[in-house]
Amino acid sequence: MTHFKSALYLGAGLAAFATLSMPAHAQDSNEDESRTLQTVTITATKREQTLQDVPVAVSVVDESVIEKAGIVDLGDLQSVVPSLRVSQQQSSSNTNFIIRGFGNGANNAGIEPSVGVFVDGVYRSRSTSQISDLPNLQRVEVLRGPQSTLFGKNASAGVISIVTQKPQFELGGSVEGTVSNYNGYRASGIVTGPISETLAYSLSANFNKRDGYVEDLGDGADTNERNRWGLRGDLLFEPTDNMSFRLIADYDEIDEICCAAANVINGPTGAAILALGGNLVAEDPFSYEVAYNFGSENLIKNGGLSLQGDFDLGAFTLTSITSYRTSDLSTNQDSDFTSADLLGRKSDDVEIETFTQEVRLTSNGTGPLSWMVGGFYFDETVDIENQLLYGDDIRGYIDILSSGLLTSLEPVIFGVAPGTFFQPGQGFTEFYGQDDTSASLFGTVDYDVTDRLTATFGLNYTQVNKNAYSNAVSTDMFAAVDLNAAAPFITQATAGGLLLQAGVNPTDPAAVGAFAAAYPTEFATIQATAAGAPGALQQLQFLPPFLNFPNAVEMGSTDDEDTSVTFRLAYDVTDAVNVYGSYATGFKASSWNLSRDSRPTPSDYALLAQGGLLLPNLTTGTRFAGPEESKVYELGVKGAYADFAFNVAIFDQTIEGFQSNVFTGTGFALANAGEQSTQGLELDAQWNATDNLLLSFAGTFLDPVYDSFEESASGDISGQKPYGVPEVSTSTSATYTFDVKTYDAFLRADWQYEGPSDYFDEPANQALIGEQKEVSTVNASAGLTTESGLSFTLWGRNIFNDEYITVAFPAVAQAGSISGYPNQPATYGLTVRKSF
């Protein structure tokens, strides 16, 4: 909170200084002639405006920054947009986007993200279809806070809008090649030009390959490699001055060994791994060494087709965007992250087909009233097939953990031969599916109350219907055993076995009494061990039976509707400074828990019990999380002068029912937080200190809290700060441009800082890891461009090799151990680009 207050004072002071002190400077200069800062335009507001004229908290990364900073994919964006956090998780397809501390959607295909991602106006519903290399970029716009009145789908936390270059009616293009450490090779090319006077095209291709930077000391290949490529075709047809059509087709593939999870905390099970002859690199995540028995395979195929039509009808423009996309994911991972074969298979196969249609009208008038109204239709099918199967070492592992207890109890208590339970190939086979159909109407109206005061009203009405199903089967025989019913027999048998080991006949009361009198401490230990045996065995029931749905109680369907609004007043204090105040709400529909942790709610559990439908060891949980409803109050100041520009936003943002998705060790627990809120301040500034030197600073200062979260996977954590959300995030950069004879040259460096943040909401796991995440990363680049359009850029990312764990989680089937993903070490390379 101290950081937040300091930032608040800093932002207020900056705004006041700019408002009161600098207008005279702006009025004394002819801005059109002397301006040295680049004018940035955006289109995410559904009309082309300059960044400074848009009274919305938005960051824009244009093509010049993208090229100089070496930004290749969405994960690199966070180095220049501190309000945006991007975390890579267990596979190439699982990437989480977070804005202002809010975000979800990775690891569970039933959950659409709270941060909407749009590429050329087309909604990308899952991170699998979002993380390919960025092609032919013009700019990336990051809108912060709920944006439901501008977009028809899932904008409860914010929007990332990616805009690519349109085809040109003049022949041109570029080719680019990069070599980097870890045997990295990257190549891309684009050509654009006319086919006729009314038809233009562009064709682009990209290829990205790099060896893994994590060495596997086991049987797997080196991991965290890059191996991806993509193709894209784009046609622009302009038959008249008032009509245009843009047809885009794209396809990309990712085929990689990724992603390495290191041992961060080696708990008591580590000795069992070694006793089996297995290996793990204990508590040394930044050695970039792991020991697996097979590499984690990822095969991702994305493709799509979109058609945008724009029709200038005089008083307004009609826009239609139609798209069809497919995304296929196939992974298999050594999810115990050791060279012991505990899990022989952990596969996920996901197929997603999406159709969207957007139609909107935008006014073209010059009067005081301007408006936009639109409709959006979304139809998506998700099909999932997963397997989690035990490996060859699982039985030996269980025998070590139970000190042979399970083997001794199998014939005595469970009536099966020794060694029956925990056989290779036992586990879980899962099939899930979901059909999602939604429609929304949205629009905004801007009214110029005076020459300087503009009032805005926006409205969105959305209806969403989702139908989900499961067909999951557990073949883990031990997980189906009712240990509660067997507890007295387990306790008695365990005590008897321990007494026999001590040379005492458990069926002879006199002998037992004599032993207890002679050795009271040892006898108390035997009693305690026997009493705890049922609970210890329950800890080995990793994969209990699954109650499929729909069933007689759970219908497997949700129907949601919501109305979202935006109110805003924007005032031009001077020609250079404007202020605004706004209130906005946002919405995201229910999300289904399509994972093995999907369990009935307490109310449904009671009804299932009444109907005799319960399975052994079935506990309560969530089948789905209800809708997210967000709201934000925001005050902002924007200023633009000849050589200085700034933006300041102070906000209070809340999401009721935030959909929390937390890994629990074998699955993902999906639950609604009652309320999660963040008060904060964002500021960014650019200053041309000289004709050659551009200085930039952006900072986000947050005070996040779970106002109410009683039924989280970690219990009641109301009043607790959410994990993974730093209070302070900053990005500072300097770019110096100069001439070397006839060459244009530049030097650039940027520094990203994130303050400390927890890895877990769960106190016990956070206590195990004992430290917080903190980031201090420096990137740098230098380049020159010849008169002929040939450019050379030498770049480095994380040049001082900052080390931190990006995401930590409980190790699979290894109680007391923590795994985590180490960040990427220093990378560097040379990029050569030829434009023509």
PDB file of C-alpha atoms in Angstrom, residues 345-462:
ATOM      1  CA  ARG A 345       1.509 -41.056 -19.653  1.00  0.00           C
ATOM      2  CA  LYS A 346      -0.038 -37.625 -19.155  1.00  0.00           C
ATOM      3  CA  SER A 347      -1.630 -36.733 -22.471  1.00  0.00           C
ATOM      4  CA  ASP A 348      -4.043 -33.988 -23.488  1.00  0.00           C
ATOM      5  CA  ASP A 349      -5.731 -33.919 -26.884  1.00  0.00           C
ATOM      6  CA  VAL A 350      -7.968 -30.912 -27.479  1.00  0.00           C
ATOM      7  CA  GLU A 351      -9.849 -29.927 -30.621  1.00  0.00           C
ATOM      8  CA  ILE A 352     -11.610 -26.557 -30.850  1.00  0.00           C
ATOM      9  CA  GLU A 353     -13.724 -25.233 -33.729  1.00  0.00           C
ATOM     10  CA  THR A 354     -14.938 -21.644 -33.611  1.00  0.00           C
ATOM     11  CA  PHE A 355     -17.235 -19.591 -35.817  1.00  0.00           C
ATOM     12  CA  THR A 356     -17.797 -15.876 -35.214  1.00  0.00           C
ATOM     13  CA  GLN A 357     -19.800 -13.197 -36.951  1.00  0.00           C
ATOM     14  CA  GLU A 358     -19.651  -9.500 -36.122  1.00  0.00           C
ATOM     15  CA  VAL A 359     -21.684  -6.739 -37.759  1.00  0.00           C
ATOM     16  CA  ARG A 360     -21.500  -3.097 -36.767  1.00  0.00           C
ATOM     17  CA  LEU A 361     -22.487   0.357 -37.967  1.00  0.00           C
ATOM     18  CA  THR A 362     -20.263   3.357 -37.254  1.00  0.00           C
ATOM     19  CA  SER A 363     -21.366   6.929 -37.825  1.00  0.00           C
ATOM     20  CA  ASN A 364     -19.433   9.180 -40.225  1.00  0.00           C
ATOM     21  CA  GLY A 365     -21.026  12.507 -39.338  1.00  0.00           C
ATOM     22  CA  THR A 366     -19.166  15.630 -38.265  1.00  0.00           C
ATOM     23  CA  GLY A 367     -21.779  16.926 -35.836  1.00  0.00           C
ATOM     24  CA  PRO A 368     -21.761  16.692 -32.037  1.00  0.00           C
ATOM     25  CA  LEU A 369     -23.130  13.117 -32.056  1.00  0.00           C
ATOM     26  CA  SER A 370     -21.158  10.035 -33.082  1.00  0.00           C
ATOM     27  CA  TRP A 371     -22.092   6.439 -32.461  1.00  0.00           C
ATOM     28  CA  MET A 372     -21.314   2.797 -33.053  1.00  0.00           C
ATOM     29  CA  VAL A 373     -23.693  -0.141 -32.748  1.00  0.00           C
ATOM     30  CA  GLY A 374     -22.959  -3.803 -33.402  1.00  0.00           C
ATOM     31  CA  GLY A 375     -23.882  -7.419 -32.948  1.00  0.00           C
ATOM     32  CA  PHE A 376     -21.673 -10.437 -32.287  1.00  0.00           C
ATOM     33  CA  TYR A 377     -22.410 -14.156 -32.670  1.00  0.00           C
ATOM     34  CA  PHE A 378     -20.147 -16.928 -31.373  1.00  0.00           C
ATOM     35  CA  ASP A 379     -20.425 -20.691 -31.860  1.00  0.00           C
ATOM     36  CA  GLU A 380     -17.727 -23.027 -30.562  1.00  0.00           C
ATOM     37  CA  THR A 381     -17.242 -26.760 -30.028  1.00  0.00           C
ATOM     38  CA  VAL A 382     -14.602 -28.170 -27.664  1.00  0.00           C
ATOM     39  CA  ASP A 383     -13.646 -31.869 -27.642  1.00  0.00           C
ATOM     40  CA  ILE A 384     -11.103 -33.212 -25.140  1.00  0.00           C
ATOM     41  CA  GLU A 385      -9.460 -36.615 -24.662  1.00  0.00           C
ATOM     42  CA  ASN A 386      -7.008 -36.954 -21.760  1.00  0.00           C
ATOM     43  CA  GLN A 387      -5.099 -39.794 -20.131  1.00  0.00           C
ATOM     44  CA  LEU A 388      -3.177 -40.003 -16.879  1.00  0.00           C
ATOM     45  CA  LEU A 389      -1.664 -43.485 -16.463  1.00  0.00           C
ATOM     46  CA  TYR A 390       0.740 -44.931 -13.932  1.00  0.00           C
ATOM     47  CA  GLY A 391       4.222 -45.995 -15.010  1.00  0.00           C
ATOM     48  CA  ASP A 392       6.412 -49.007 -14.249  1.00  0.00           C
ATOM     49  CA  ASP A 393       7.833 -47.602 -10.990  1.00  0.00           C
ATOM     50  CA  ILE A 394       4.582 -46.621  -9.340  1.00  0.00           C
ATOM     51  CA  ARG A 395       4.156 -49.808  -7.286  1.00  0.00           C
ATOM     52  CA  GLY A 396       7.651 -49.646  -5.834  1.00  0.00           C
ATOM     53  CA  TYR A 397       7.117 -45.970  -5.052  1.00  0.00           C
ATOM     54  CA  ILE A 398       3.902 -46.727  -3.142  1.00  0.00           C
ATOM     55  CA  ASP A 399       5.558 -49.548  -1.212  1.00  0.00           C
ATOM     56  CA  ILE A 400       8.307 -47.175  -0.084  1.00  0.00           C
ATOM     57  CA  LEU A 401       5.876 -44.414   0.885  1.00  0.00           C
ATOM     58  CA  SER A 402       3.670 -46.821   2.842  1.00  0.00           C
ATOM     59  CA  SER A 403       6.624 -48.729   4.347  1.00  0.00           C
ATOM     60  CA  GLY A 404       5.111 -51.895   2.910  1.00  0.00           C
ATOM     61  CA  LEU A 405       1.826 -51.308   4.698  1.00  0.00           C
ATOM     62  CA  LEU A 406      -0.320 -51.498   1.584  1.00  0.00           C
ATOM     63  CA  THR A 407       1.237 -54.799   0.500  1.00  0.00           C
ATOM     64  CA  SER A 408       0.596 -56.367   3.895  1.00  0.00           C
ATOM     65  CA  LEU A 409      -3.006 -55.127   3.973  1.00  0.00           C
ATOM     66  CA  GLU A 410      -3.978 -56.149   0.422  1.00  0.00           C
ATOM     67  CA  PRO A 411      -4.815 -59.813   1.246  1.00  0.00           C
ATOM     68  CA  VAL A 412      -5.829 -59.205   4.866  1.00  0.00           C
ATOM     69  CA  ILE A 413      -8.185 -56.250   4.508  1.00  0.00           C
ATOM     70  CA  PHE A 414      -8.927 -55.815   0.812  1.00  0.00           C
ATOM     71  CA  GLY A 415      -9.055 -59.481  -0.178  1.00  0.00           C
ATOM     72  CA  VAL A 416      -6.716 -59.171  -3.160  1.00  0.00           C
ATOM     73  CA  ALA A 417      -3.332 -60.630  -3.935  1.00  0.00           C
ATOM     74  CA  PRO A 418      -0.279 -58.607  -2.872  1.00  0.00           C
ATOM     75  CA  GLY A 419       0.727 -56.173  -5.612  1.00  0.00           C
ATOM     76  CA  THR A 420      -2.768 -55.839  -7.092  1.00  0.00           C
ATOM     77  CA  PHE A 421      -3.072 -52.098  -6.596  1.00  0.00           C
ATOM     78  CA  PHE A 422      -1.043 -49.430  -8.447  1.00  0.00           C
ATOM     79  CA  GLN A 423      -0.184 -51.402 -11.552  1.00  0.00           C
ATOM     80  CA  PRO A 424       1.333 -49.758 -14.666  1.00  0.00           C
ATOM     81  CA  GLY A 425      -1.376 -48.617 -17.047  1.00  0.00           C
ATOM     82  CA  GLN A 426      -3.945 -47.997 -14.320  1.00  0.00           C
ATOM     83  CA  GLY A 427      -5.173 -44.415 -14.043  1.00  0.00           C
ATOM     84  CA  PHE A 428      -7.625 -42.112 -15.729  1.00  0.00           C
ATOM     85  CA  THR A 429      -9.042 -41.891 -19.239  1.00  0.00           C
ATOM     86  CA  GLU A 430     -11.196 -38.828 -19.824  1.00  0.00           C
ATOM     87  CA  PHE A 431     -13.483 -37.459 -22.493  1.00  0.00           C
ATOM     88  CA  TYR A 432     -15.012 -34.000 -22.129  1.00  0.00           C
ATOM     89  CA  GLY A 433     -16.906 -31.743 -24.476  1.00  0.00           C
ATOM     90  CA  GLN A 434     -18.614 -28.386 -24.612  1.00  0.00           C
ATOM     91  CA  ASP A 435     -20.847 -26.499 -27.027  1.00  0.00           C
ATOM     92  CA  ASP A 436     -20.862 -22.734 -26.536  1.00  0.00           C
ATOM     93  CA  THR A 437     -23.321 -20.467 -28.345  1.00  0.00           C
ATOM     94  CA  SER A 438     -23.555 -16.793 -27.504  1.00  0.00           C
ATOM     95  CA  ALA A 439     -24.888 -13.585 -28.992  1.00  0.00           C
ATOM     96  CA  SER A 440     -24.515  -9.975 -27.955  1.00  0.00           C
ATOM     97  CA  LEU A 441     -25.603  -6.491 -28.952  1.00  0.00           C
ATOM     98  CA  PHE A 442     -23.287  -3.622 -28.100  1.00  0.00           C
ATOM     99  CA  GLY A 443     -22.748   0.012 -28.895  1.00  0.00           C
ATOM    100  CA  THR A 444     -21.479   3.398 -27.785  1.00  0.00           C
ATOM    101  CA  VAL A 445     -22.659   6.973 -28.240  1.00  0.00           C
ATOM    102  CA  ASP A 446     -20.387  10.028 -27.949  1.00  0.00           C
ATOM    103  CA  TYR A 447     -21.990  13.465 -27.567  1.00  0.00           C
ATOM    104  CA  ASP A 448     -20.020  16.717 -27.635  1.00  0.00           C
ATOM    105  CA  VAL A 449     -21.723  18.692 -24.900  1.00  0.00           C
ATOM    106  CA  THR A 450     -19.409  21.616 -25.668  1.00  0.00           C
ATOM    107  CA  ASP A 451     -16.349  22.076 -27.840  1.00  0.00           C
ATOM    108  CA  ARG A 452     -14.269  20.632 -25.001  1.00  0.00           C
ATOM    109  CA  LEU A 453     -16.618  18.305 -23.087  1.00  0.00           C
ATOM    110  CA  THR A 454     -17.696  14.900 -24.469  1.00  0.00           C
ATOM    111  CA  ALA A 455     -20.088  12.475 -22.809  1.00  0.00           C
ATOM    112  CA  THR A 456     -20.023   8.762 -23.686  1.00  0.00           C
ATOM    113  CA  PHE A 457     -22.553   6.051 -23.002  1.00  0.00           C
ATOM    114  CA  GLY A 458     -22.030   2.393 -23.923  1.00  0.00           C
ATOM    115  CA  LEU A 459     -24.235  -0.670 -23.600  1.00  0.00           C
ATOM    116  CA  ASN A 460     -23.786  -4.414 -24.122  1.00  0.00           C
ATOM    117  CA  TYR A 461     -26.374  -7.161 -23.769  1.00  0.00           C
ATOM    118  CA  THR A 462     -25.103 -10.743 -23.932  1.00  0.00           C
TER     119      THR A 462
END
